[in-house]
Every structure is written in C-alpha cells, then in structure tokens.
XYZ file of C-alpha atoms in Angstrom:
585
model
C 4.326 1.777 -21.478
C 0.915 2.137 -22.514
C -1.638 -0.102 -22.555
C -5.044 0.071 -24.733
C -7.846 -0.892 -23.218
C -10.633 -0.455 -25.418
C -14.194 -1.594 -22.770
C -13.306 2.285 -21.139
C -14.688 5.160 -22.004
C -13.750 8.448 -22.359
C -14.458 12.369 -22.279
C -14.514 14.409 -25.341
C -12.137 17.649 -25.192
C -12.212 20.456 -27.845
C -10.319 22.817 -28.312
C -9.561 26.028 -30.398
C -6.280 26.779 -31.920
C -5.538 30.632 -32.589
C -2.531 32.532 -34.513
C -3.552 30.634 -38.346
C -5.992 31.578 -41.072
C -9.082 31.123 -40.253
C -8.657 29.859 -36.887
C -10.719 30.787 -34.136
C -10.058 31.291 -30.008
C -13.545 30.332 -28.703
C -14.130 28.929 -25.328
C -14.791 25.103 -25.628
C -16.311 22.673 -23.102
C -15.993 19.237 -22.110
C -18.798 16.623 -23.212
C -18.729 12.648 -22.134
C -20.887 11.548 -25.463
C -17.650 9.410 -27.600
C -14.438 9.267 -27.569
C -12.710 11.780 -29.728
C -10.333 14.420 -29.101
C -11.544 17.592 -31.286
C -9.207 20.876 -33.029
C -11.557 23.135 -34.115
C -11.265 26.261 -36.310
C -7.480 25.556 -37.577
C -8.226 26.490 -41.098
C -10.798 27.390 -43.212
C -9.030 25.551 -45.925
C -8.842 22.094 -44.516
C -5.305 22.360 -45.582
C -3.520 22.097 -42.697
C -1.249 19.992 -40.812
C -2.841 18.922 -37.112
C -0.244 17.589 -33.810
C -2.408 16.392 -30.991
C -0.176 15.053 -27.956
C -1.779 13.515 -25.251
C 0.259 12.416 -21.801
C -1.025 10.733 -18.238
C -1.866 13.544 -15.367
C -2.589 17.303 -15.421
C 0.969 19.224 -16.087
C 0.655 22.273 -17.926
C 4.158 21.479 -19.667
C 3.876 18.071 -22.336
C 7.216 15.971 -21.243
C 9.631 15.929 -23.961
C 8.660 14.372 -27.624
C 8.932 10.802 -27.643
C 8.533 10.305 -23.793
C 6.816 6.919 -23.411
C 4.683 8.570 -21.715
C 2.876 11.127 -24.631
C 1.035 10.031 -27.718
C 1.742 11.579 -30.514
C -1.229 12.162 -33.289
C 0.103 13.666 -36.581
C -2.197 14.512 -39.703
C -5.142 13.603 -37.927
C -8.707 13.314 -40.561
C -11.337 16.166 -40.867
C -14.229 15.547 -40.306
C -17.776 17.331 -42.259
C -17.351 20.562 -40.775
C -13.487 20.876 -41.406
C -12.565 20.168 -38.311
C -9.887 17.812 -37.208
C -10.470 15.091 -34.663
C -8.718 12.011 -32.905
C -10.435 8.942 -31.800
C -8.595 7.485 -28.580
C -11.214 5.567 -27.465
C -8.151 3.107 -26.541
C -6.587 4.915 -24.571
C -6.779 3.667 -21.299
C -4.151 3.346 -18.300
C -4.647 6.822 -16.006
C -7.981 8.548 -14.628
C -6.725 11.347 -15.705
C -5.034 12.851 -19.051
C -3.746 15.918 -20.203
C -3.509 17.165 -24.393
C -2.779 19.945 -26.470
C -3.346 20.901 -30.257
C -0.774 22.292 -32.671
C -1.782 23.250 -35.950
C -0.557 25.308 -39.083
C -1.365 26.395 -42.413
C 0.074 24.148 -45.362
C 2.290 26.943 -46.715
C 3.141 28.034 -42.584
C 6.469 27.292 -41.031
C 5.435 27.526 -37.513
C 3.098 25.726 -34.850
C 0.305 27.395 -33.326
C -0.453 25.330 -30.102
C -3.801 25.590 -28.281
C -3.447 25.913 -24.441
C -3.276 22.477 -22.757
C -6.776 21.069 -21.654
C -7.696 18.486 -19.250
C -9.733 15.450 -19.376
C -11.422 12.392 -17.070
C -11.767 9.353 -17.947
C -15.146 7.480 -17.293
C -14.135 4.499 -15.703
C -16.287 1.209 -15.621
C -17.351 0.555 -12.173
C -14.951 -1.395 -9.785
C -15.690 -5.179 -9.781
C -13.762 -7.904 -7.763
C -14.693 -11.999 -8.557
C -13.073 -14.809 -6.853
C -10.783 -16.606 -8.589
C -10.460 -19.553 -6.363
C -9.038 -20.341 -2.907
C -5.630 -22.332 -2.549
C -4.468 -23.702 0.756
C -1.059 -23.565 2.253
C -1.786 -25.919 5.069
C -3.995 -27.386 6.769
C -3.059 -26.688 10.334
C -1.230 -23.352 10.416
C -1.273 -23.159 14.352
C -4.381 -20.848 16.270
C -3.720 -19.629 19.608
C -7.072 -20.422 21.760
C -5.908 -20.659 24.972
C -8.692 -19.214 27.480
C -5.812 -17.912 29.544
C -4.333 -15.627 26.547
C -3.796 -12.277 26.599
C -3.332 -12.576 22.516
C -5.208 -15.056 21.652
C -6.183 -15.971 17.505
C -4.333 -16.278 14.687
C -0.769 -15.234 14.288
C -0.880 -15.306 10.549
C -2.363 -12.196 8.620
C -2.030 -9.464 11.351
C -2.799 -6.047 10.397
C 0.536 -5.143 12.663
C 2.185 -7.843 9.873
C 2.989 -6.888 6.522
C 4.532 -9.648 5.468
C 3.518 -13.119 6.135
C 3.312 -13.520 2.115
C 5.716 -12.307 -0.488
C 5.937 -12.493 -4.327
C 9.698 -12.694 -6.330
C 10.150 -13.867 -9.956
C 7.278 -15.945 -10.201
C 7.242 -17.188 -6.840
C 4.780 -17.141 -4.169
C 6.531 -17.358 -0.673
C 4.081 -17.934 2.856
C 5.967 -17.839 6.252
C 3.718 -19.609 9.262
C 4.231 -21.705 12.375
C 2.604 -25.254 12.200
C 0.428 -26.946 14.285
C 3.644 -27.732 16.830
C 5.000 -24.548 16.873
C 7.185 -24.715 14.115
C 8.479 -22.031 11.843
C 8.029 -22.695 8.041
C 8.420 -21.284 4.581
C 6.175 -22.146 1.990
C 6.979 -21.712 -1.384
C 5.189 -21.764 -4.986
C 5.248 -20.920 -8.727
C 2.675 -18.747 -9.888
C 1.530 -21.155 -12.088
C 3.566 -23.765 -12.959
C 3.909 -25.188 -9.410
C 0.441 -27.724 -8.576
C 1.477 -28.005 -4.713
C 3.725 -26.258 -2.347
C 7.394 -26.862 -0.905
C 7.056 -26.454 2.616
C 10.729 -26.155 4.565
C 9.935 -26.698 8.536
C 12.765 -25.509 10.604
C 13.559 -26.499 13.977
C 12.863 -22.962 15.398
C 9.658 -22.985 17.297
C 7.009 -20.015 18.518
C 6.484 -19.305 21.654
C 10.349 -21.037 22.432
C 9.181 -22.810 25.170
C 6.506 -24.412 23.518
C 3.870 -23.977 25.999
C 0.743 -22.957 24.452
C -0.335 -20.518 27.772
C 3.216 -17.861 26.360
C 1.202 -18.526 22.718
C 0.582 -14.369 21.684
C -0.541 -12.976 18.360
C 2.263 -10.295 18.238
C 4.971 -13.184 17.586
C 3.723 -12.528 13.960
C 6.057 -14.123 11.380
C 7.417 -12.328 8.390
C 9.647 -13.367 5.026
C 11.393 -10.701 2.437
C 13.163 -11.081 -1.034
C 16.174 -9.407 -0.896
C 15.573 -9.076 -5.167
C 19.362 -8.012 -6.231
C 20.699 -10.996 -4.381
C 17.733 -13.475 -4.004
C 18.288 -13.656 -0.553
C 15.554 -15.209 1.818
C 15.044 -13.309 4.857
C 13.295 -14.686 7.711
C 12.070 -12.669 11.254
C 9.408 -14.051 13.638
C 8.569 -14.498 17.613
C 8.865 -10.925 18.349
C 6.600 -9.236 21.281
C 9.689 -7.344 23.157
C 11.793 -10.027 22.772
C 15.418 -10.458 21.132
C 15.541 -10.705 17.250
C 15.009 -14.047 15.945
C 16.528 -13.782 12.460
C 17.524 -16.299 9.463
C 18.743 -15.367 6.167
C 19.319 -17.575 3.042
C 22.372 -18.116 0.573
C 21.880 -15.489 -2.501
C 19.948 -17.000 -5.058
C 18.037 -19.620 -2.957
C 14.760 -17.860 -3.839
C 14.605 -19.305 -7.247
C 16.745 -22.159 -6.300
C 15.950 -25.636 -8.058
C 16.124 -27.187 -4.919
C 14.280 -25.325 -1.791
C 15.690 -26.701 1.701
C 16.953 -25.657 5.026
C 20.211 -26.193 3.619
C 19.909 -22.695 2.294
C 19.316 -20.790 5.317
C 21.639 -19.863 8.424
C 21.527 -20.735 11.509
C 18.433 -18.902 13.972
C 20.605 -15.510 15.192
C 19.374 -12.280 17.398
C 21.764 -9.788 15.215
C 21.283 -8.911 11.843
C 24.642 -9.546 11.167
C 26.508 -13.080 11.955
C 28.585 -12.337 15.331
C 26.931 -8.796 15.510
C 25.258 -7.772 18.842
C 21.609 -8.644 20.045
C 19.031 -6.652 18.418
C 17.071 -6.458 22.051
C 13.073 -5.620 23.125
C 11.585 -5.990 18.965
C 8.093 -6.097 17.841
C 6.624 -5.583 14.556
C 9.569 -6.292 12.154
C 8.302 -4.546 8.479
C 10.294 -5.328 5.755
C 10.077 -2.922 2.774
C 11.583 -3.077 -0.582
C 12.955 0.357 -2.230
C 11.429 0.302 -6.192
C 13.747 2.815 -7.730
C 16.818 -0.087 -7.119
C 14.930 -2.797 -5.030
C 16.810 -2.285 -1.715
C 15.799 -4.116 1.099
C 15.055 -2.320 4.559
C 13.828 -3.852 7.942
C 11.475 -1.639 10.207
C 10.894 -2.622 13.854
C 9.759 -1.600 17.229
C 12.092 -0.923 20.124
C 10.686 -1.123 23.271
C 7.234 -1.496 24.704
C 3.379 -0.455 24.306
C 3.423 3.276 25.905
C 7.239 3.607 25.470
C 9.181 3.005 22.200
C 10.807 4.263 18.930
C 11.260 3.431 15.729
C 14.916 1.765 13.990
C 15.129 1.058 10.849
C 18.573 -0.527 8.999
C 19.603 -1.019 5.467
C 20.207 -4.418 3.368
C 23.249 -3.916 1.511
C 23.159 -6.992 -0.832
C 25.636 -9.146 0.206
C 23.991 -10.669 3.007
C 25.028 -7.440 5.282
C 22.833 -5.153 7.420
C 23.960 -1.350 8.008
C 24.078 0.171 11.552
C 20.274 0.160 13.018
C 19.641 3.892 13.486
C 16.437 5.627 15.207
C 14.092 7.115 12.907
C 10.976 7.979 15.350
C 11.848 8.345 19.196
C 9.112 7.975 21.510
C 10.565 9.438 24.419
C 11.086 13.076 23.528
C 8.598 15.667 24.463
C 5.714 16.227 26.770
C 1.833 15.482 25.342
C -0.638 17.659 26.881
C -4.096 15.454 27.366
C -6.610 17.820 25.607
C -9.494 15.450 27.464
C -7.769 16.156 31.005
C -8.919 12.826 32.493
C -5.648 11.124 31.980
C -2.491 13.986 32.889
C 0.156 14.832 30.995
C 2.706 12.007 29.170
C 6.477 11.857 28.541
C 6.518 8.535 27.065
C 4.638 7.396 23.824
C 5.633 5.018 21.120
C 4.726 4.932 17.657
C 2.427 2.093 15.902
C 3.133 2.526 12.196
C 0.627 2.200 9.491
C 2.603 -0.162 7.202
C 5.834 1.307 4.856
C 4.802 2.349 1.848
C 7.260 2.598 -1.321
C 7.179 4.303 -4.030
C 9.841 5.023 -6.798
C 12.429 5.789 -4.546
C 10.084 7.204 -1.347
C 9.388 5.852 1.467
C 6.224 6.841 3.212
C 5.599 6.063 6.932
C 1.965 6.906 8.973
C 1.728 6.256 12.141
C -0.135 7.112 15.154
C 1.101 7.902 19.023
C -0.046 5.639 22.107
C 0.854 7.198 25.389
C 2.041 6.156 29.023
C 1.019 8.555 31.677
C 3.889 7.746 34.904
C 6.420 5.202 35.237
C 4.960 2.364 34.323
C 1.770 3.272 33.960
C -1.166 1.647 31.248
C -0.701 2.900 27.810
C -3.653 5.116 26.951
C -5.669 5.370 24.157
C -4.292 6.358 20.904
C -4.165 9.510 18.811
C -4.004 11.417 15.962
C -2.346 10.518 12.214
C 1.510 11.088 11.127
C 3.542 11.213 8.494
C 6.971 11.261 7.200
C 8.667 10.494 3.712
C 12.374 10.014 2.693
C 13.695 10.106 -0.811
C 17.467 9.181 0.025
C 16.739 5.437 1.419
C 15.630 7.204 4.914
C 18.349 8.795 6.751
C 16.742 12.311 5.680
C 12.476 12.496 6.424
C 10.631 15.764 5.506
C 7.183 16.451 6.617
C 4.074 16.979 4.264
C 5.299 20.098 3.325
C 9.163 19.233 2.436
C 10.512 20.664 5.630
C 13.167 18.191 7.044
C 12.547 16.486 10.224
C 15.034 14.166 10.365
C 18.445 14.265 9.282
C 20.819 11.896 11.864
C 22.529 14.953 12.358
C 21.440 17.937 14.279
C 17.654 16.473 13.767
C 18.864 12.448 14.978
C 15.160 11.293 15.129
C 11.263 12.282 14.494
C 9.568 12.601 17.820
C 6.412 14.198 18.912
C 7.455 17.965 18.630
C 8.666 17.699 14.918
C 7.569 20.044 12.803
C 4.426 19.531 10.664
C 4.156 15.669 11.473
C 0.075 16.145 12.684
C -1.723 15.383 9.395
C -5.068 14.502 11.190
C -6.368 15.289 14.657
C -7.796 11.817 16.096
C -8.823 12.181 19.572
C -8.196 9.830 22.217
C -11.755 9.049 22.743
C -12.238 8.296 19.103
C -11.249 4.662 19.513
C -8.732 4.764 16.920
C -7.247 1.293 16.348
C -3.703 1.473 15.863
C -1.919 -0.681 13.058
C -3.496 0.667 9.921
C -2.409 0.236 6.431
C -0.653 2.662 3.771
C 0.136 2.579 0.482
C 1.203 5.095 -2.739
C -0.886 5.654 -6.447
C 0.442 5.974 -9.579
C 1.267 10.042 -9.257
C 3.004 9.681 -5.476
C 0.095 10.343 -3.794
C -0.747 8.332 -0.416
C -3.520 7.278 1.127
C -3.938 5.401 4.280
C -7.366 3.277 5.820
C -7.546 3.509 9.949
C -10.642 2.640 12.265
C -11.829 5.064 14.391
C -15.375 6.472 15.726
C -16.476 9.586 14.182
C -16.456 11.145 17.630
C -15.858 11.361 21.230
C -19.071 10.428 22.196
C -18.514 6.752 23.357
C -21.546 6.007 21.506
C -21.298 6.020 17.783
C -19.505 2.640 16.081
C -16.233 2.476 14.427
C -15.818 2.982 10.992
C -13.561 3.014 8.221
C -11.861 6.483 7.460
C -9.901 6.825 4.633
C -7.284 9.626 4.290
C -4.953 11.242 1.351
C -2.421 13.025 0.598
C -2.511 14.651 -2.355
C 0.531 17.282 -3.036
C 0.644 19.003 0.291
C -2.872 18.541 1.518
C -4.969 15.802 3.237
C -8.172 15.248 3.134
C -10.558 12.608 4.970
C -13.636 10.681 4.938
C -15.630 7.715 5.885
C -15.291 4.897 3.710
C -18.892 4.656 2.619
C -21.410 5.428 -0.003
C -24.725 7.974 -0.725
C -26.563 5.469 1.929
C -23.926 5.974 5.234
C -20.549 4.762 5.983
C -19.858 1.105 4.728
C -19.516 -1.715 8.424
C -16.191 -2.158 9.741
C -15.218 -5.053 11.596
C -11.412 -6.262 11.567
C -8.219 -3.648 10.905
C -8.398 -3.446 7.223
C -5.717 -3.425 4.062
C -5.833 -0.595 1.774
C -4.340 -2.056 -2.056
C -4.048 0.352 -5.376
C -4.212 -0.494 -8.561
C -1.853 1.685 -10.302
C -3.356 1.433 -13.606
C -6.462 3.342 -12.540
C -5.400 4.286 -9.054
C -8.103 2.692 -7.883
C -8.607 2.282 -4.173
C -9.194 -1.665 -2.581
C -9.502 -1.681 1.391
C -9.681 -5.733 2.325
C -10.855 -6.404 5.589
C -12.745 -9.371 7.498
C -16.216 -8.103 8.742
C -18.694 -9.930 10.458
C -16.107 -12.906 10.224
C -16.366 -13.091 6.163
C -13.735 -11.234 3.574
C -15.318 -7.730 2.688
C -13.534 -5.723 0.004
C -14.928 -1.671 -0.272
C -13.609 -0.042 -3.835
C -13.265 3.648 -4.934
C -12.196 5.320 -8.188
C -9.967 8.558 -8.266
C -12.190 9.906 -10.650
C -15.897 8.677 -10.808
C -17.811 9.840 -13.804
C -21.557 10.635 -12.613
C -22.880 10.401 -16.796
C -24.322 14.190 -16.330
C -20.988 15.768 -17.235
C -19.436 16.074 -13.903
C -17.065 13.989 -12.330
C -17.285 13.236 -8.728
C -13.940 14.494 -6.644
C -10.829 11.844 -5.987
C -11.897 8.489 -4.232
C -15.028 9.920 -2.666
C -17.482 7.152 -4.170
C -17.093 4.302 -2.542
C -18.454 0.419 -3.345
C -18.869 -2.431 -1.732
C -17.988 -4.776 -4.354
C -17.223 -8.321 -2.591
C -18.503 -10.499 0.450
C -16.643 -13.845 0.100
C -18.376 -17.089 2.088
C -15.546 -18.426 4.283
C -15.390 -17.415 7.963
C -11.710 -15.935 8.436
C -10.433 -15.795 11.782
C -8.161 -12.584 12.014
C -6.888 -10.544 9.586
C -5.499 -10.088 5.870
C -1.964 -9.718 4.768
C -1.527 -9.450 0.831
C -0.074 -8.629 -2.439
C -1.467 -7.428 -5.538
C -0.161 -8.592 -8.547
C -0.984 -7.315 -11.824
C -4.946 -7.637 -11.828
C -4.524 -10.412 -9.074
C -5.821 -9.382 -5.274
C -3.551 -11.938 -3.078
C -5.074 -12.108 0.459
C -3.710 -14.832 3.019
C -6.020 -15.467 5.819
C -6.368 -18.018 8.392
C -9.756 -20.427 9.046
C -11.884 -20.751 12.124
C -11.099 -23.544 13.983
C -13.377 -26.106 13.962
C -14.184 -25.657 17.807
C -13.200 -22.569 19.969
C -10.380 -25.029 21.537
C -8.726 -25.548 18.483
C -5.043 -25.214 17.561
C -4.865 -25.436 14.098
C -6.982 -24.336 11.479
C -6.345 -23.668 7.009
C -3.976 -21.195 6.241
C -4.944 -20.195 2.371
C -5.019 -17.807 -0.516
C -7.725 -15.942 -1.414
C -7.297 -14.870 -4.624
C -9.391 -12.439 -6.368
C -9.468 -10.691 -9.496
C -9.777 -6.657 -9.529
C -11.560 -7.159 -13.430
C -13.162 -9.693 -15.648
C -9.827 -10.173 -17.656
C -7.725 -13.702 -17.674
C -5.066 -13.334 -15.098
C -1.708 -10.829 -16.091
C-alpha cells in the first residue's frame, strides 16, 4: 500500500505527449525545484482529458490498472500556460518512481501516451535518535577467563543471527545467566512493563566449568509463525545439537513457562538421530508463506559444509541435506606461501529472505594438510534459491545446485566468485546480508583494502543489483568511515535505505546511506555511494550486535562491559533507536 509522506521532496518530470492537436514531441528535462508532475503541449484547446500513472521502480511497462502499486491521476488542472500538471508532493515510499502521460482531444476516442519517464526522489538525510535503552538482565553471563580461547560475550555475535526475535507483538531474547543457564525472555511491544524470563535447567558450557566457557556456544530462538512454535538451539562449537521446541501456540500463550517446551534433544526430530559436529545454527523465516528453515555448520574451522533442513509446521523437521560442501575441489594459493588446499569450509554472511528467496554470502577459510591451521580467508559468494532451497542458481540464474546431478555448491561451482578478497586482505569472516525493497542484496564485510599488511580494516560494502556487483568502502567525501567490531547491515524497505550497526571503539556506531542521494544541483549521486555517520551512542558494549528492525524501530541487543576484566556477568539490553523523527509504527 502506499503511504504519503508529505516532509519529502521530490523531482519534477515533464513530459510531451504527441499524436493530438496541438501537441508537441519536444525533448523535456528533469528539474528538482517542486513537486509536480508536468504534460505539456496536449492541446492547444485546453480541452482535453489528461491520465498520469505513476508506479514504484523504473519498468518501462506500467503494471496493470488498479495495481496497488500505480496511482492513477485523471482530469488533472491546467495550469496558465495550458498545460496540465499533478502535484504529488505526497508521494513518498520508493527512491525511485516511474510515470507516463496519456492524453486526448475532447471529441478523440483514443489515448496518446507519452513514453514512460523516470524520476528520483530527494530524500531527507538519514537520521537515527535513541529511543531509550531497556534491559533484559542484569547478569547475562561474560566469559573472562584468562585461559580462554573465546573469551567475551556470547550474546550478540556477528556469527549469531538470532539471539532476539520479534512475533505478533512480542519481543523474544534467548541468553545464558550468570550460572550458566539457558533462558528465554519474553515481552510485549508495548503493553508488557517487565519481562517473563523462563530459566531452564540446560546449562552452557555442560560441565559448568567456566575454563570450556567459548563465545561460539552462541544461543539462538525462532518463531515458527504458522504454528507459533518456539524453537530453541544453543551450545554449539562442533558439538551435538542441543535443541528444544515449544507446543504450537506457546508464543502468544497467556501463560509463558517451561511447561511449553520439550525436553533438551540432539535431533531435530523426537527419537531422530544425533545431528553431530554443529556450529552456527541460523534460523531463517521464508516471507512469501513464513516457513521456517535452520542453517548450520557441519564440521570444523578449515573443513566443513553447509546443511540446511525444512520446518514443516507441525513440529517436524525434513531430512538435513548439504547445500555447500567444503571438501570438493582443490584451491590454488595465488600468494604461494601457504600450498595448495583440499579442505575449506564456508562461514556464511547471515540468510537473507526475501519474498520467497533466499540469499546466502559467504566466504571460504582453508586447511592446507591433514590437520593443518585453517588459513586466512577469501573472497565473497553467493547463491539464491526461489523453491525453499533445494535448487541455488548463481548471480547470473545458472543452477548450481539441484540435489540431483548438482547434490551441493562447492568451490568449483559455476559463477559463485562475486568478489576477489585476497587472503592477505584480513577479511573477517561472519559478515551480514540482507535484501531491499526491489530484490536487490547487499552485504557489509571487514577487510583491508590491500595486501600490504599495513593499511587498517575497513568497512566494504557490496551489492547486487540485477546481475552485477559492485563495491566500496563504507565512508564519505573525507575517507572511509573506522571500523572496529563485525558489523550488521539493516534496510529500511520504505526508502531502501542502508543501516550498518556495529560497536567501534567499544561504543554503538551506526553508518547510513541512501539508494538515491539528491546532491540539490540536479544530479543524483549513484545507489548507496554517500555514506553518513549518523549515531555514536554512550554505553561501552562488549561484543557485538544482533537485531531486528521493526517498522521505523532499529532493535539492537548488546551485552555491557563488565564491571572489572574478571567479571562474569554483565547487562544484557535493548538498544532501541529510531531510523526518523516520527512516533514509533
């Protein structure tokens, strides 16, 4: 539906309509001085009967009359000079429109239609404010050992995407306590003042002992939304499934307990087989019909793949099957300081949904001899399925995956490279992903600009858009914007524009660009290119972000510095931050 929005602004189009009286075929331009639409030359007469219909994005073709998604002007005014105009200086969901004027005599049967012109809309500036800061606990647990491999906060991971969920109104928080526990914290949007907590009797690291604490053992909660199923996975760093899974409707249940849930399992399915050697369990949620997948890692750092398996709404889980195998084909070291690898496995960027898409990035870390150290990682992937991801095509469409005579995505499939990133770039795995309004995705990494050794880490930010990527920095006029922590990329689908969330320099950072930026000369700067750093918050955060966002509503979870480098628990809270200066939708 649309939605008028009158603070934006807007570009003025013209346009000539030929094959009437009077009517004239000159070349018209584009102007950013009010708001109106413009038909000029119909008819000398003035008596004449004007169409203007105006739809979101740049087809050619309108969509049929009557689509939701066109605006229909009919009998629009002259103005002085006879011309006819539209004001739609409301008009105000997409960066980017697309209209076309009919017009005909009075005593004229048939439509004369314009070509179809393009226009930008001038966006006001991205602004973020802080809407206030609400705590989930007090003492989520830290890991601070000085023996730890993984030591910090399990809560907000970049390799997590889902330590906090929202369903029908509900916010939902999965964390351990400051003994270990697992818990599920739940709350209404609004009409809830305080939380319902549910502690189980599961605890992370299972033995308790805080020298096997690790910040991969990330915990993670999912919706199922066509049953209102809980779902539950956490404690995972090669280690059997942990797994719990509610009655259907306990979501939205009056009364929230452990009554709800199952017993702890390591199958997906009650009496099914173990689900061995997981890490980084992703839950995504299909939007076309709201089906629930889980993602995970099977096997090790240097030598894994990919398995992905279906909810099927009745408290069920199909097969697991392989989507990316680590463990097929050779990579040649271009740097030829390390030799040549067999084994790899594949840290993904996040899943990314969109209608009925999925979209995975990802990027390869290698193992160079039987049991050798992983080496650095490489290079950007990519994959999308339309048909709830049995079959994956490349960029391009080609299929890469079908379970069939193409069982899994590995290193030789076709068209998979979308970015070169060197191994001595420093690229971080564990990025983020996610989709704009028109398909289009676009995914934030860190990685030096070079080989060099020398030059810092910084934000790149890279889209797809139809069958090309492109790439940059994540900066502005002045140099590339600081990166500290693996960042969160968010979109705004109403604008499409671009939030990347991140903690640098131990505070909450948040870096915004517009698809379309209007430089008030006349000429619009290209997609997401002008970046802005348009929020420093005050509190020190000790890891990462996980988040939602939520109508105009940036939700970031994000753990506390302990008090003292030996502490073990620290605030678990909400950041919440507003993406305008409207009331909260």
């Amino acid at each position: 539906m649309w939605k008028f929005v009158s603070r934006l602004a807007f570009a003025v189009l013209t346009t000539s309509i030929g094959g009437c009286t009077g009517c004239t075929t000159d070349a018209t331009s584009i102007t950013t001085t009010s708001a109106r639409l413009n038909a000029t030359g119909i008819c000398e007469s003035g008596d004449c009967d004007v169409h203007f219909r105006v739809w979101a994005g740049e087809d050619t073709e309108a969509p049929p009359l009557f689509d939701t998604a066109v605006l229909e002007f009919r009998g629009m005014p002259a103005d002085t000079e006879g011309d006819f105009f539209q004001d739609v200086s409301g008009l105000g969901e997409y960066a980017r429109y697309s209209f076309r004027a009919c017009g005909k005599e009075a005593a004229e049967t048939e439509f004369e239609c314009a070509n179809t012109r393009h226009f930008t809309v001038a966006l006001p500036a991205p602004a973020v404010s802080e809407f206030g800061i609400v705590e989930v606990t007090p003492s989520a647990r830290l890991y601070s050992g000085d023996e730890l491999s993984f030591a910090g906060s399990p809560h907000g991971s970049a390799s997590q995407q889902d330590a906090i969920t929202f369903h029908d109104g509900y916010f939902f928080v999965v964390f351990y306590d400051e003994n270990h526990r697992v818990s599920l914290a739940r709350r209404h949007y609004w009409n809830d003042t305080s939380w319902t907590t549910i502690t189980f009797s599961e605890i992370v690291p299972p033995t308790g002992d805080p020298d096997d604490e690790d910040t991969h053992d990330t915990p993670n909660v999912a919706i199922s939304p066509n049953d209102g199923r809980v779902h539950l996975a956490y404690g995972h760093h090669v280690d059997d499934l942990r797994y719990r899974i509610s009655v259907a409707g306990a979501a939205t249940a009056t009364v929230f307990d452990a009554s709800l849930f199952s017993a702890e399992r390591d199958s997906l399915n009650a009496g099914g087989s173990t689900i061995e050697r997981v890490t980084y369990p992703i839950f995504a949620t299909r939007e076309s019909d709201d089906q629930l997948f889980l993602f995970w890692r099977e096997g090790s750092s240097g030598k894994g793949d990919i398995l992905m398996a279906d909810y099927e709404d009745d408290g069920t889980w199909s097969t697991p099957r392989k989507i990316i195998d680590g463990l097929v084909g050779t990579y040649v070291d271009p740097t030829g300081t390390y030799g040549d690898s067999s084994d790899r496995n594949p840290y993904l960027n996040d899943v990314a949904t969109f209608g009925d898409q999925l979209h995975l990035s990802w990027c390869w870390r290698e193992k160079v001899g039987n049991g050798g150290s992983p080496l650095p990682n490489h290079d950007l992937m990519f994959a999308a399925s339309g048909d709830a991801g049995v079959v994956w095509h490349n960029t391009a469409g080609t299929v890469i995956r079908d379970g069939a005579a193409l069982p899994a995505i590995h290193l030789d499939s076709d068209g998979i490279l979308v970015q070169p990133i060197d191994y001595g770039s420093k690229l971080i795995n564990s990025g983020s992903t996610a989709i704009d309004s028109l398909g289009n995705t676009h995914v934030v990494v860190r990685h030096a600009q070079d080989t060099s050794g020398t030059t810092p880490q910084r934000y790149w930010h890279y889209a797809r858009v139809g069958d090309t990527w492109t790439g940059a920095m994540v900066g502005d006029a002045d140099g590339p914007f600081a990166a500290g922590r693996r960042p969160k990329i968010f979109i705004d689908r109403t604008t499409d524009t671009l939030y990347v969330a991140a903690v640098v320099a131990g505070k909450a950072r948040i870096y915004a660009a517009q698809r379309t930026t209007d430089n008030g000369d006349g000429t619009v700067s290209p997609d997401w290119s002008v970046w802005t750093h348009v929020y420093t918050g005050s509190v020190s955060y000790q890891n990462e972000f996980n988040g939602r966002l939520i109508g105009n509503s940036l939700i970031l979870l994000g753990q506390r510095v302990g008090a003292t480098e030996t502490s073990v628990s620290s605030p678990l809270e909400i950041l919440w931050l507003l993406l305008d200066s409207d009331p909260v939708r």
